[in-house]
Coordinates of C-alpha atoms and ligand atoms in Angstrom, one line a residue:
X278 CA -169.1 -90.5 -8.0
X279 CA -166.2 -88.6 -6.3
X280 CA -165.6 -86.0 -9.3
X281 CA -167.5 -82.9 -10.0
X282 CA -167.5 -82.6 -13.7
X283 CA -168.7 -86.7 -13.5
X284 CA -172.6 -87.3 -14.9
X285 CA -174.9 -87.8 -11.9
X286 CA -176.4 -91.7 -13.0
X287 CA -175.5 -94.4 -15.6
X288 CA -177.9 -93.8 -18.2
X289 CA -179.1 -90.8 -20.2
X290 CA -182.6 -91.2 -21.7
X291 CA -185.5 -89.2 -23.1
X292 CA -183.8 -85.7 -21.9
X293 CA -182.8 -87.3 -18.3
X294 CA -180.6 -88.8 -16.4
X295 CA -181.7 -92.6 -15.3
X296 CA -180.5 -95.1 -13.0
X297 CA -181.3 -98.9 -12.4
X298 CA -178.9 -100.3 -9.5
X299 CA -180.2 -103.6 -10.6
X300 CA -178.0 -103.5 -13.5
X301 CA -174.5 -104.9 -13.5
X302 CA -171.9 -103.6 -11.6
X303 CA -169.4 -101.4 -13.7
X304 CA -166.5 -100.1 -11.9
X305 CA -165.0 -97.0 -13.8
X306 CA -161.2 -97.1 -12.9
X307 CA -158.6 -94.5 -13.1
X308 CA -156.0 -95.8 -15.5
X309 CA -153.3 -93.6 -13.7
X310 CA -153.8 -94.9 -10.0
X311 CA -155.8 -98.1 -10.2
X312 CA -158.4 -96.0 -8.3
X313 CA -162.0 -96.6 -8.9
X314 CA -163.5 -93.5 -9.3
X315 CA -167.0 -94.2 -10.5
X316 CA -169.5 -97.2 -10.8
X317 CA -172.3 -97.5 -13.6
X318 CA -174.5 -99.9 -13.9
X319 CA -175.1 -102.3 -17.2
X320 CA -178.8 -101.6 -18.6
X321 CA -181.1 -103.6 -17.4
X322 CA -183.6 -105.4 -20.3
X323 CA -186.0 -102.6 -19.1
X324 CA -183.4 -99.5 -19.5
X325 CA -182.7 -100.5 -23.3
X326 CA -186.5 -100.5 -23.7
X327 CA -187.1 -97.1 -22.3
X328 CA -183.9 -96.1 -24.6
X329 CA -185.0 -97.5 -27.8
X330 CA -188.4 -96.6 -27.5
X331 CA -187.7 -92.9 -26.5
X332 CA -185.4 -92.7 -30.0
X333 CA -188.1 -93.8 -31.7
X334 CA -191.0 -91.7 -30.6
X335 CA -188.8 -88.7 -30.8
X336 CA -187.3 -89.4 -34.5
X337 CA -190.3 -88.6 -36.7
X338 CA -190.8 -85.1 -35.5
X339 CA -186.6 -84.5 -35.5
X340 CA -187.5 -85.3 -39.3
X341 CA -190.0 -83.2 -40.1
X342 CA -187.5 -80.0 -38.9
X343 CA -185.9 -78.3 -41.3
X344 CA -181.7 -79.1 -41.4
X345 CA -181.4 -75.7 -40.4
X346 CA -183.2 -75.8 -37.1
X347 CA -181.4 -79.3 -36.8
X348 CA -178.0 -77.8 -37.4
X349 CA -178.7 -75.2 -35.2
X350 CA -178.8 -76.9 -32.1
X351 CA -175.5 -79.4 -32.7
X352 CA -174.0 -76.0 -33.7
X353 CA -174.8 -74.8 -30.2
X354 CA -173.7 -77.7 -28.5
X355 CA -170.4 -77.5 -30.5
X356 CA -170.3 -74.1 -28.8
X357 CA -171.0 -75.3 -25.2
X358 CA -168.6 -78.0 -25.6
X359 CA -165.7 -75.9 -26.9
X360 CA -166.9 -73.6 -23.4
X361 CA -166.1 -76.4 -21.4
X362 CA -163.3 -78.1 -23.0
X363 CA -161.4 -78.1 -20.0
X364 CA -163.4 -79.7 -17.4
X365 CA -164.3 -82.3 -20.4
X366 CA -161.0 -82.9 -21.2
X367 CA -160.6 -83.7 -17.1
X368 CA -162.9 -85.9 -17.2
X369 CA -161.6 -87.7 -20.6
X370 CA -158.6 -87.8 -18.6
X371 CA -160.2 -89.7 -15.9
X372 CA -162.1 -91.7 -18.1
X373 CA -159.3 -92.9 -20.3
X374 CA -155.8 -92.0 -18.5
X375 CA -154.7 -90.2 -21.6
X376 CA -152.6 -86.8 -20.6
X377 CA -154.8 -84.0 -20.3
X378 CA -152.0 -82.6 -22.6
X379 CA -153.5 -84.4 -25.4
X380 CA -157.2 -84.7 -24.2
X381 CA -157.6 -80.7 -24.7
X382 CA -156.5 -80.5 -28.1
X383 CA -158.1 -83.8 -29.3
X384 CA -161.3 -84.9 -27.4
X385 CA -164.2 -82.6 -26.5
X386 CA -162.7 -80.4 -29.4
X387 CA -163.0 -83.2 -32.1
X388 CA -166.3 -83.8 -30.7
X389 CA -167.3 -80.1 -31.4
X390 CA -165.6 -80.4 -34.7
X391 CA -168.4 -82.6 -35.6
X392 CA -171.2 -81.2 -34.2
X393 CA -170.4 -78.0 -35.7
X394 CA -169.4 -79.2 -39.4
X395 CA -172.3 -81.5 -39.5
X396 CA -174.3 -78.5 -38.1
X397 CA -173.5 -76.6 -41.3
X398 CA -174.3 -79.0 -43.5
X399 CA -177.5 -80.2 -42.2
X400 CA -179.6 -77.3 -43.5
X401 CA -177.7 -78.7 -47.2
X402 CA -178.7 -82.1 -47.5
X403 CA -180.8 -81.4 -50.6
X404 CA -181.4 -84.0 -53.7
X405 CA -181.2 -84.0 -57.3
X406 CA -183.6 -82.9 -60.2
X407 CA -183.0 -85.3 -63.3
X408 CA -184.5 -84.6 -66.3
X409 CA -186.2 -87.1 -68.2
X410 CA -187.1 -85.5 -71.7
X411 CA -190.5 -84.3 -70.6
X412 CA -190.4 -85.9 -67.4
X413 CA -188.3 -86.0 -64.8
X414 CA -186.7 -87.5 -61.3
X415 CA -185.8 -86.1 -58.2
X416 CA -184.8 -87.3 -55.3
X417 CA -184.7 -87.2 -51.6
X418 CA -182.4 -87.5 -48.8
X419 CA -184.4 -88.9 -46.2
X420 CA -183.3 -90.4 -42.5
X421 CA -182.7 -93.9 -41.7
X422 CA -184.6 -93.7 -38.6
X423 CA -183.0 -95.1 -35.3
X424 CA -179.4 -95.6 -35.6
X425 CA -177.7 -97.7 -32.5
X426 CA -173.8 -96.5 -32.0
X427 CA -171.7 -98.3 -29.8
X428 CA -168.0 -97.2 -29.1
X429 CA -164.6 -98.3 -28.0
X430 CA -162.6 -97.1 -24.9
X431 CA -159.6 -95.5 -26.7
X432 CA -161.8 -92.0 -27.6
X433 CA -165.2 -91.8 -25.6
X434 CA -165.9 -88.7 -26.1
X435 CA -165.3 -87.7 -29.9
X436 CA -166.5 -91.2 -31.0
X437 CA -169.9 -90.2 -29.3
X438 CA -169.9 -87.1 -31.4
X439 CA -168.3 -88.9 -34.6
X440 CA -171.4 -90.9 -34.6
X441 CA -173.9 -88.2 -33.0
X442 CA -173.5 -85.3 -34.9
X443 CA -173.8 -87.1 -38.5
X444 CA -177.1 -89.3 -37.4
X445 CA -178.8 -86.6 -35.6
X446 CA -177.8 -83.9 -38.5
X447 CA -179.8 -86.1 -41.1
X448 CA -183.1 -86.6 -39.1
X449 CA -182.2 -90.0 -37.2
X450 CA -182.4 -90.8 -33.4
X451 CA -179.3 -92.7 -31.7
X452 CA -179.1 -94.7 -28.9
X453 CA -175.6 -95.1 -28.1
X454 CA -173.7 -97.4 -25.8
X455 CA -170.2 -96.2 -25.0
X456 CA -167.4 -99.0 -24.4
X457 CA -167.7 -100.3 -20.8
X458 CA -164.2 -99.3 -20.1
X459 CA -164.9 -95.5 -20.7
X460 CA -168.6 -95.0 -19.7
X461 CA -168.6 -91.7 -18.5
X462 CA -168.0 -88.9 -21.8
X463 CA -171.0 -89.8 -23.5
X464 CA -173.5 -89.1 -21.3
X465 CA -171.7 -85.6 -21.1
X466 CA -172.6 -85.0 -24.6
X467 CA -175.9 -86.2 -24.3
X468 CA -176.6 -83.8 -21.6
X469 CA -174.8 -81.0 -23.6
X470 CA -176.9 -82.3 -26.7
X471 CA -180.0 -81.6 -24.6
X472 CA -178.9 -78.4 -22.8
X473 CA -178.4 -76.9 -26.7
X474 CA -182.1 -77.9 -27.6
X475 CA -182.1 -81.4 -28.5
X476 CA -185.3 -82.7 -28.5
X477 CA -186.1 -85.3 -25.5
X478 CA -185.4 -89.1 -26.8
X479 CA -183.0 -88.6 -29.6
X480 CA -179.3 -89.0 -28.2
X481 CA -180.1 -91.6 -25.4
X482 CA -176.8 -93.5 -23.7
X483 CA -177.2 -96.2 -21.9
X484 CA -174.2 -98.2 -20.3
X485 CA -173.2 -102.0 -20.2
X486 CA -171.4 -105.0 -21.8
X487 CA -171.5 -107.0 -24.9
X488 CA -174.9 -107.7 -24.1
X489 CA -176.3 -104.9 -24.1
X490 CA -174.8 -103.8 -27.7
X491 CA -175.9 -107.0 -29.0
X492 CA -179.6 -106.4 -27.6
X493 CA -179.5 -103.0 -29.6
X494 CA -178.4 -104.7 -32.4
X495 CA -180.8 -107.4 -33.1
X496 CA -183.9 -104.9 -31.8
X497 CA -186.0 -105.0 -34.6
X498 CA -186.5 -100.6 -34.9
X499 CA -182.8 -100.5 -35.3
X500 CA -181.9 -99.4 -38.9
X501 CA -178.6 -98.5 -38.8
X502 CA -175.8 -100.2 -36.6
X503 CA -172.3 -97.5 -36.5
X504 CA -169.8 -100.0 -34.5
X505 CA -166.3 -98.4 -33.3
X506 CA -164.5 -101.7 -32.3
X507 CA -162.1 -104.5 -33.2
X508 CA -162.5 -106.6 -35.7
X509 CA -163.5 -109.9 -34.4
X510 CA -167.1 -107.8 -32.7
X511 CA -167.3 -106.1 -35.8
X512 CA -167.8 -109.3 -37.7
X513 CA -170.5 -110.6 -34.8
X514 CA -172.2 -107.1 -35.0
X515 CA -171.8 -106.9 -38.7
X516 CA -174.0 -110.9 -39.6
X517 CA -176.2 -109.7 -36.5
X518 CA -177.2 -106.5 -38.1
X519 CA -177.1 -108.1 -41.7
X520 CA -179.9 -110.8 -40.5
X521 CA -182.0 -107.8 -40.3
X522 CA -181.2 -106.0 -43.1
X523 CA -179.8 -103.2 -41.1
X524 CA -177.4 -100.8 -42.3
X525 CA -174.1 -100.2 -40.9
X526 CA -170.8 -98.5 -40.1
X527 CA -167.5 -100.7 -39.2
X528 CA -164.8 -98.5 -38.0
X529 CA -162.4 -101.4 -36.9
X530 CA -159.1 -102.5 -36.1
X531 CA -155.6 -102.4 -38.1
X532 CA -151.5 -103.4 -38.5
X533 CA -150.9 -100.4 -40.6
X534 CA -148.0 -99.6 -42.5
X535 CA -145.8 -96.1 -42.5
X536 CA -143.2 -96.4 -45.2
X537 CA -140.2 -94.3 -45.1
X538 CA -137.9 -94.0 -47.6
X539 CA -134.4 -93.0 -48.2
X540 CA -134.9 -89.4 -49.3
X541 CA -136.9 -88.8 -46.6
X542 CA -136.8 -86.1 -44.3
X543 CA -135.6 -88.1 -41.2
X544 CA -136.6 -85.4 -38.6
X545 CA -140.2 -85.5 -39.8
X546 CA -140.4 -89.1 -40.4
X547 CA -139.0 -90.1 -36.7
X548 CA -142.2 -87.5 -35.8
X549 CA -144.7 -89.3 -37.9
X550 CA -143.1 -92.6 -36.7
X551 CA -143.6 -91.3 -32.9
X552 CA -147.0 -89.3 -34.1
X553 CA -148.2 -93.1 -35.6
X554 CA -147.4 -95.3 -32.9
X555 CA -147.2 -93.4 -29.1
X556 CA -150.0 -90.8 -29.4
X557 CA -152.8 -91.9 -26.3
X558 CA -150.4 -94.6 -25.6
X559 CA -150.6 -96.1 -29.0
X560 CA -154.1 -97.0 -28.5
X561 CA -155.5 -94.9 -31.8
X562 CA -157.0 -97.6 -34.4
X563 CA -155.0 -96.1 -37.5
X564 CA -151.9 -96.2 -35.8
X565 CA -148.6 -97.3 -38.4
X566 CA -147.2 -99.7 -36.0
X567 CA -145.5 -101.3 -38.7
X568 CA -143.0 -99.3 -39.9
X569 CA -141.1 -99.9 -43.3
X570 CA -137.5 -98.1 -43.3
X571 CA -135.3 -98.0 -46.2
X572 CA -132.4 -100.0 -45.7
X573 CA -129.7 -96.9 -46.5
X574 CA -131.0 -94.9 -43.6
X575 CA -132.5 -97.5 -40.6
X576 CA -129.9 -97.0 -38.1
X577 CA -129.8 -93.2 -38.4
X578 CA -133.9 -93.4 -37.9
X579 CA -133.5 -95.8 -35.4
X580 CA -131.0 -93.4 -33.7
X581 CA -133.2 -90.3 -34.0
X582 CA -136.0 -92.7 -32.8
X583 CA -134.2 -94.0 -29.8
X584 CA -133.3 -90.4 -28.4
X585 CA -137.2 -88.7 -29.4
X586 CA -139.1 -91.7 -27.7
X587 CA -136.6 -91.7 -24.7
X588 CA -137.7 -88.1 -23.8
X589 CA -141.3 -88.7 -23.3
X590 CA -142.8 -87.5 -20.2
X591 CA -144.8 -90.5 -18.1
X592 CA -146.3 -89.3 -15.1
X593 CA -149.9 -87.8 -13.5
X594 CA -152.1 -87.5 -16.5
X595 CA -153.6 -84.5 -15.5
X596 CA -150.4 -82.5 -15.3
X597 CA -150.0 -81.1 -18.9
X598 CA -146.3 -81.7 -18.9
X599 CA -147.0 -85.4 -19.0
X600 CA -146.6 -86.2 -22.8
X601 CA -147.4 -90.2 -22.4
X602 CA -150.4 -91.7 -20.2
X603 CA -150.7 -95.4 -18.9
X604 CA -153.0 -98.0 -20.8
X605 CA -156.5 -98.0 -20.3
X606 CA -157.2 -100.6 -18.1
X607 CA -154.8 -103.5 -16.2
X608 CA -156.1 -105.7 -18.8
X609 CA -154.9 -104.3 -22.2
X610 CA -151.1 -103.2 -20.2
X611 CA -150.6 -107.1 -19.6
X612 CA -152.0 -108.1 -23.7
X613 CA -149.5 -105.4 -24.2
X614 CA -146.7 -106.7 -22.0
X615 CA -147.5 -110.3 -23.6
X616 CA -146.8 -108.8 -27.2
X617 CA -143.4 -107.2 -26.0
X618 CA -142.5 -110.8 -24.7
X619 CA -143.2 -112.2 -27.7
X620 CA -141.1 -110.0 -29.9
X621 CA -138.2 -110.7 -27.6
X622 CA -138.7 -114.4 -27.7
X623 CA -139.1 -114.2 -31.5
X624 CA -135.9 -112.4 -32.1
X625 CA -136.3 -108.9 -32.4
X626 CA -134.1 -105.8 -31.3
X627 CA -135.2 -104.0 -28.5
X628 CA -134.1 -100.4 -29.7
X629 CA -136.0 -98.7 -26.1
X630 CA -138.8 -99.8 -23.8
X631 CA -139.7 -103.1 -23.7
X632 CA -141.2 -102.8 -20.0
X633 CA -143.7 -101.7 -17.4
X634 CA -142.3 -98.1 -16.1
X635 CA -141.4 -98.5 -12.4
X636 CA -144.6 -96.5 -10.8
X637 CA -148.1 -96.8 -10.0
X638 CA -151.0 -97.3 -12.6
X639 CA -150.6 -99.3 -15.9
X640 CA -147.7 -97.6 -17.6
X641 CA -145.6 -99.5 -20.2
X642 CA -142.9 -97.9 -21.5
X643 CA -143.0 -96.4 -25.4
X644 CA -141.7 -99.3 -26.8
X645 CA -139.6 -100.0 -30.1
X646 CA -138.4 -103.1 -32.0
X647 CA -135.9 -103.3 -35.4
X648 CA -135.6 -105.8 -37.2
X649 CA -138.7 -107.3 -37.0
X650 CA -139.5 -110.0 -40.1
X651 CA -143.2 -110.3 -41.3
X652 CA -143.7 -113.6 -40.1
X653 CA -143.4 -112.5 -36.6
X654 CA -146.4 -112.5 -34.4
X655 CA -145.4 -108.3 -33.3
X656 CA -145.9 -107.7 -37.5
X657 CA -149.0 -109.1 -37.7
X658 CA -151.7 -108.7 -34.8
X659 CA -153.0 -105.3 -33.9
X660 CA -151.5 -104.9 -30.5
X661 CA -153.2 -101.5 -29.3
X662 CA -150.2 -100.4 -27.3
X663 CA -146.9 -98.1 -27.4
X664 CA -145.0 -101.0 -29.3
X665 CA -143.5 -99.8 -32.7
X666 CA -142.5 -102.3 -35.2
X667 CA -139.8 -101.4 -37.7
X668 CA -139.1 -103.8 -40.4
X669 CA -136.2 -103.2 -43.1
X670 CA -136.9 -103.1 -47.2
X671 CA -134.9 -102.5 -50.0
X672 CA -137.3 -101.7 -52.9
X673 CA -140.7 -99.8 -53.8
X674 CA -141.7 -103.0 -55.3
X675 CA -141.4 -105.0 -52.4
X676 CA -142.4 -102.7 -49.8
X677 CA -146.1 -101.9 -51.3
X678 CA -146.5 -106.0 -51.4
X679 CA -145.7 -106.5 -48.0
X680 CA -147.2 -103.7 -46.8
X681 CA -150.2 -104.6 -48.3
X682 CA -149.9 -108.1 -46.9
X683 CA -152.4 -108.2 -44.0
X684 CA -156.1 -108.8 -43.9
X685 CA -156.2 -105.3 -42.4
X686 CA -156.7 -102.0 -44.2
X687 CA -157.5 -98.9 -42.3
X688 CA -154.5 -96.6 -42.4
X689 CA -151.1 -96.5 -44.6
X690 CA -148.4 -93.4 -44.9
X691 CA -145.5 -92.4 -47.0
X692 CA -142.6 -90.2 -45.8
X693 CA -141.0 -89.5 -49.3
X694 CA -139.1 -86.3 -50.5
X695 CA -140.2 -87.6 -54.2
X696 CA -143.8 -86.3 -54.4
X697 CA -144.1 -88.4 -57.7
X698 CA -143.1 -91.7 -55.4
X699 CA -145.6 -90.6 -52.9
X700 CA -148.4 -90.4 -55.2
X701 CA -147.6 -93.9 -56.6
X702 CA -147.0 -95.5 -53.5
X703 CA -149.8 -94.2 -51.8
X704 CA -152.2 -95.3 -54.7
X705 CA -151.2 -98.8 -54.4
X706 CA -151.7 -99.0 -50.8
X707 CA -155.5 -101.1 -50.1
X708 CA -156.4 -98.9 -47.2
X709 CA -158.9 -96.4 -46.5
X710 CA -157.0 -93.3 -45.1
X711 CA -153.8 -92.3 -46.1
X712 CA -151.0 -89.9 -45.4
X713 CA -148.3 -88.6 -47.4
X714 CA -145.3 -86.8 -45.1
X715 CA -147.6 -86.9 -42.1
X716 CA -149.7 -89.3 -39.7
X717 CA -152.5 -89.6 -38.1
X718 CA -154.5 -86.6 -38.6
X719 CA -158.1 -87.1 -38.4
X720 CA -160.1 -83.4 -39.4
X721 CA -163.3 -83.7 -39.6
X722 CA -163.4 -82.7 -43.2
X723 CA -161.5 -85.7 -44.5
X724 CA -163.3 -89.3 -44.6
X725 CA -162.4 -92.3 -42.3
X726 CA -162.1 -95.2 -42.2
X727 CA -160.9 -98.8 -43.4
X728 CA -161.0 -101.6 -45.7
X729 CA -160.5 -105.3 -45.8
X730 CA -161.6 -106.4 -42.2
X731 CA -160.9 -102.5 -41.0
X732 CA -164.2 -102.0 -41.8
X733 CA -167.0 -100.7 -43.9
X734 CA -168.8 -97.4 -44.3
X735 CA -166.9 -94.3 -43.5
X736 CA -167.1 -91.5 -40.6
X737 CA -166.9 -87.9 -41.0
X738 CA -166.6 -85.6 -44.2
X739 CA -169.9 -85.9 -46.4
X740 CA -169.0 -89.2 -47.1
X741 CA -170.7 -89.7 -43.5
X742 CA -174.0 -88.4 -44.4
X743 CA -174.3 -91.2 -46.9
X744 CA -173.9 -93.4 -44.4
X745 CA -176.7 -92.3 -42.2
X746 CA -179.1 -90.9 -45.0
X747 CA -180.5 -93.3 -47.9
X748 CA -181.8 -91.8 -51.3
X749 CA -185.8 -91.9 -52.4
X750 CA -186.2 -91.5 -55.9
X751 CA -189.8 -90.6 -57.4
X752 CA -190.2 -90.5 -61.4
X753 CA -192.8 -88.0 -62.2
X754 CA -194.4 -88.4 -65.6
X755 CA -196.1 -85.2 -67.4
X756 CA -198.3 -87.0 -69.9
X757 CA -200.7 -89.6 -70.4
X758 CA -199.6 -93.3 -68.9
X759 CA -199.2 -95.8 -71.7
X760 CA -200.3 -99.2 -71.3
X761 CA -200.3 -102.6 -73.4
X762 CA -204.0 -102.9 -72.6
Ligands
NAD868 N1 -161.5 -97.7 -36.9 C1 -161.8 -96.9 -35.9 O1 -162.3 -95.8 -36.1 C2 -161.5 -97.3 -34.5 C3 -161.4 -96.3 -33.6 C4 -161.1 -96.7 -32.2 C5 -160.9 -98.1 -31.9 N2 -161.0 -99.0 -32.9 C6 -160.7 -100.4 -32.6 O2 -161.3 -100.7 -31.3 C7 -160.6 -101.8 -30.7 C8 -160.4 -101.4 -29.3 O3 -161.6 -101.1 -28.6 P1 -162.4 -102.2 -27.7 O4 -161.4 -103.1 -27.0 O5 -163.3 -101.4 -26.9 O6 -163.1 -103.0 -28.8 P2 -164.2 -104.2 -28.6 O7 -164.4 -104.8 -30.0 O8 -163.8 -105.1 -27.5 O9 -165.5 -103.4 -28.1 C9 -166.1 -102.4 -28.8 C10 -167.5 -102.2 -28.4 O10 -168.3 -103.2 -28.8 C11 -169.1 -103.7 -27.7 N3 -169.4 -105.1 -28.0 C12 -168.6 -106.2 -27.7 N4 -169.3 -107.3 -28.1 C13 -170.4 -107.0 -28.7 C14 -171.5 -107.7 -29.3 N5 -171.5 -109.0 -29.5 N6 -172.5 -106.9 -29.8 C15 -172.6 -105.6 -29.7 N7 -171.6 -104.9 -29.1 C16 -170.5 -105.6 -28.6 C17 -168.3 -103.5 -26.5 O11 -169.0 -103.5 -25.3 C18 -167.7 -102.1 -26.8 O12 -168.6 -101.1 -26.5 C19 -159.3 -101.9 -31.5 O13 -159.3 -103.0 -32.3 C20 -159.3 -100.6 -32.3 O14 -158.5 -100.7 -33.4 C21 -161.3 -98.7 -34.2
LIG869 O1 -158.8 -94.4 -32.9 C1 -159.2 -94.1 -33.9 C2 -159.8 -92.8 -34.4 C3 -158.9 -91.7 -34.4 C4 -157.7 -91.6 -35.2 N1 -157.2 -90.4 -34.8 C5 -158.0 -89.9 -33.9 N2 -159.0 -90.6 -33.7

């Protein structure tokens, strides 16, 4: 490995660093140059044994702490993240090509976010007492026991923490496998994890391919299954965990909407619009690629748009005047490329973009269409890419049916001056988070996450803790048992 803030072996597990050069080949490649500047290796059927294992040793005893000594250590390895958010945010950088412009304010630091909030709450994860006339029920948040998390490429590092900081603050062990694209953040965090005081065995990484998830998937000590993905995995993870009963969390794909209507403030909504569609390249799951704009005020937004999105800065990633990274990987720039194509074959306006930039790595462009029709194949796959999509309406009406029309649900916004409009709009809209005059904010205090094939279960906020915790119930009876004989 050629940099210095770059882990030391593949794998991460029981409190160490492991390698097993019989594993796969992964080349880590940096997005800006084409230059590899790492290789991992897949885990080997041995590696995810010592992983799973490990976890589940270790989890009984994490239980039996009290939340507060739990909380206490992700709160410390909140503390030695947020210490070394630059040399993290380098090596998100490297890891993912997003500018380090954007990688300092919305990586390692959304990764302590969680560690810290769910640090707080850990020592609060208390039950109920519910009286019964002379008896009574109470109840117990307990663990589920050894959760599996396994993430996609666009944010390594905060979804290691996303799914860390919950599991770990409830009593469970993880074993997480990061997307093979990205491989190098979360075995940072694991270290960090065990430099604040985690216990050996409960935050294991281990690296690899589809195989390797699926292996964690169908192991039979694996109760929970948190998948960051796209939708078609998330349905094969979702019927392999379901065949053994395993619980889970489906953070998946979308097409979402951003409506903006004709009162709207047009300055804002050409920065939610921008915000929604060209942040890390427009490779952010709850982007509102499509983007519904009221007849009366399209070519003003469009004008706006055109001049905004023509002043982003493409260039070295790791210069913080660079505003606009390249895509992750060869790969997803030429899916990309092959989605502009098609909206210029099918018809639709190029307003700017609509190409690779002229220099080296995988740079496209921040791309935008008008006039794009539902039918149209750019309205209606997720494309993962700087490629905005607006579409005309006319009515409230109409625009919340065809907004809604899409098997996807994770993300929907409103740009409204009419707070009463907002409300209602944003009521009707099936998706799981929602923004009204803004986009794309993600705190770890609010839920996310989708629904329809977005996904199921929900990430941060308390809502998360529901999701890695289940409830025990025991009815205690103060008198004498009655019986028919
Ligand atoms: N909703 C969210 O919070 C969220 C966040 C980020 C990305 N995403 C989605 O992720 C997608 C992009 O990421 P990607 O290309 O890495 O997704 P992907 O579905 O190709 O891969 C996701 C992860 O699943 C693993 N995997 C693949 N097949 C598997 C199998 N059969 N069993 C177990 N694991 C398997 C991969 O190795 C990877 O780690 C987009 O669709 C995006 O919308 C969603
Ligand atoms: O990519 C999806 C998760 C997310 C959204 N905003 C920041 N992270």
């Amino acid at each position: 490995m050629t940099h210095p803030a770059q882990p030391t072996a593949s794998h991460f597990i029981n409190g160490a660093y492991v390698e097993d050069t019989s594993g796969t080949e992964i080349p880590v490649i940096y997005a800006a140059t084409g230059e590899r500047i790492a290789t991992v290796h897949a885990a080997t059927p041995d590696i995810v044994e010592q992983a799973l294992s490990s976890a589940k040793a270790a989890q009984k005893e994490w239980a039996k702490m009290t939340g507060t000594e739990r909380g206490r250590i992700l709160r410390r390895a909140a503390d030695i993240i947020r210490d070394r958010n630059h040399e993290l945010s380098v090596l998100e950088t490297y890891d993912t090509g997003k500018p380090l412009q954007e990688t300092l304010v919305a990586d390692a630091t959304s990764g302590a976010d969680a560690l810290e909030y769910f640090g707080g709450l850990a020592g609060s994860l208390t039950g109920e007492h519910i009286p019964m006339g002379e008896d009574w029920v109470y109840t117990v948040r307990e663990p589920l026991g050894l959760c599996v998390g396994i993430g996609a490429w666009n944010y390594p590092t905060q979804i290691a923490c996303w799914k860390g900081a919950p599991a770990l603050a409830c009593g469970n062990a993880m074993v997480f496998k990061p997307s093979e694209t990205t491989p190098l953040c979360a075995l940072k965090v694991a270290e960090i994890l065990h430099e604040a005081g985690l216990p050996a065995g409960l935050y294991n990484v281990i690296q690899g391919m589809g195989e390797v998830g699926g292996a964690l998937v169908t192991d039979p000590r694996v109760d929970k299954v948190s998948l960051t993905g796209s939708v078609p995995t998330g349905k094969k993870v979702y019927a392999a965990a379901a065949s053994g009963m395993k619980h889970v969390t489906m953070e998946l794909g979308g097409k979402s909407p951003l409506i903006i209507f004709d009162d709207a403030d047009i300055d804002n909504a050409v920065g939610g619009a921008i915000n929604g569609n060209f942040y890390s390249s427009g490779q952010v799951c709850s982007n509102g690629t499509r983007v519904f704009v009221h007849k009366n005020i399209k070519e003003e937004f469009l004008k706006s748009l055109a001049e905004r999105t023509n002043n982003a800065i493409l260039g070295n990633p790791l210069d913080e005047e660079t505003n606009f990274g390249p895509m992750v990987t060869e790969n997803q720039m030429n899916i990309v490329l092959g989605y502009i194509e098609k909206g210029k074959a099918e018809g639709a306006r190029l307003i700017c973009g609509g190409e690779r930039a002229d220099m080296d790595g995988y740079y496209i462009k921040p791309t935008v269409f008008a006039d794009v029709t539902d039918d149209m194949v750019i309205a209606q796959e997720e494309i993962f890419g700087p490629v905005m999509a607006v579409l005309d309406f006319e009515t409230e009406e109409e625009v919340i049916a065809r907004a809604n029309a899409t098997e996807f649900g994770l993300s929907a916004g409103v740009f409204t001056n009419d707070l009463s409009r907002a409300h209602r709009v944003i009521g009707q809209m099936e998706a799981g988070s929602c923004f009204i005059n803004s986009y794309n904010d993600a705190p770890v205090e609010a839920p996310f996450g989708g629904v329809k094939a977005s996904g199921v279960g929900r990430e941060n906020s308390k809502e998360a803790i529901n999701h890695f915790s289940q409830v025990k119930s025991v009815y205690v009876r103060m008198g004498d048992v009655e019986a028919a004989f």
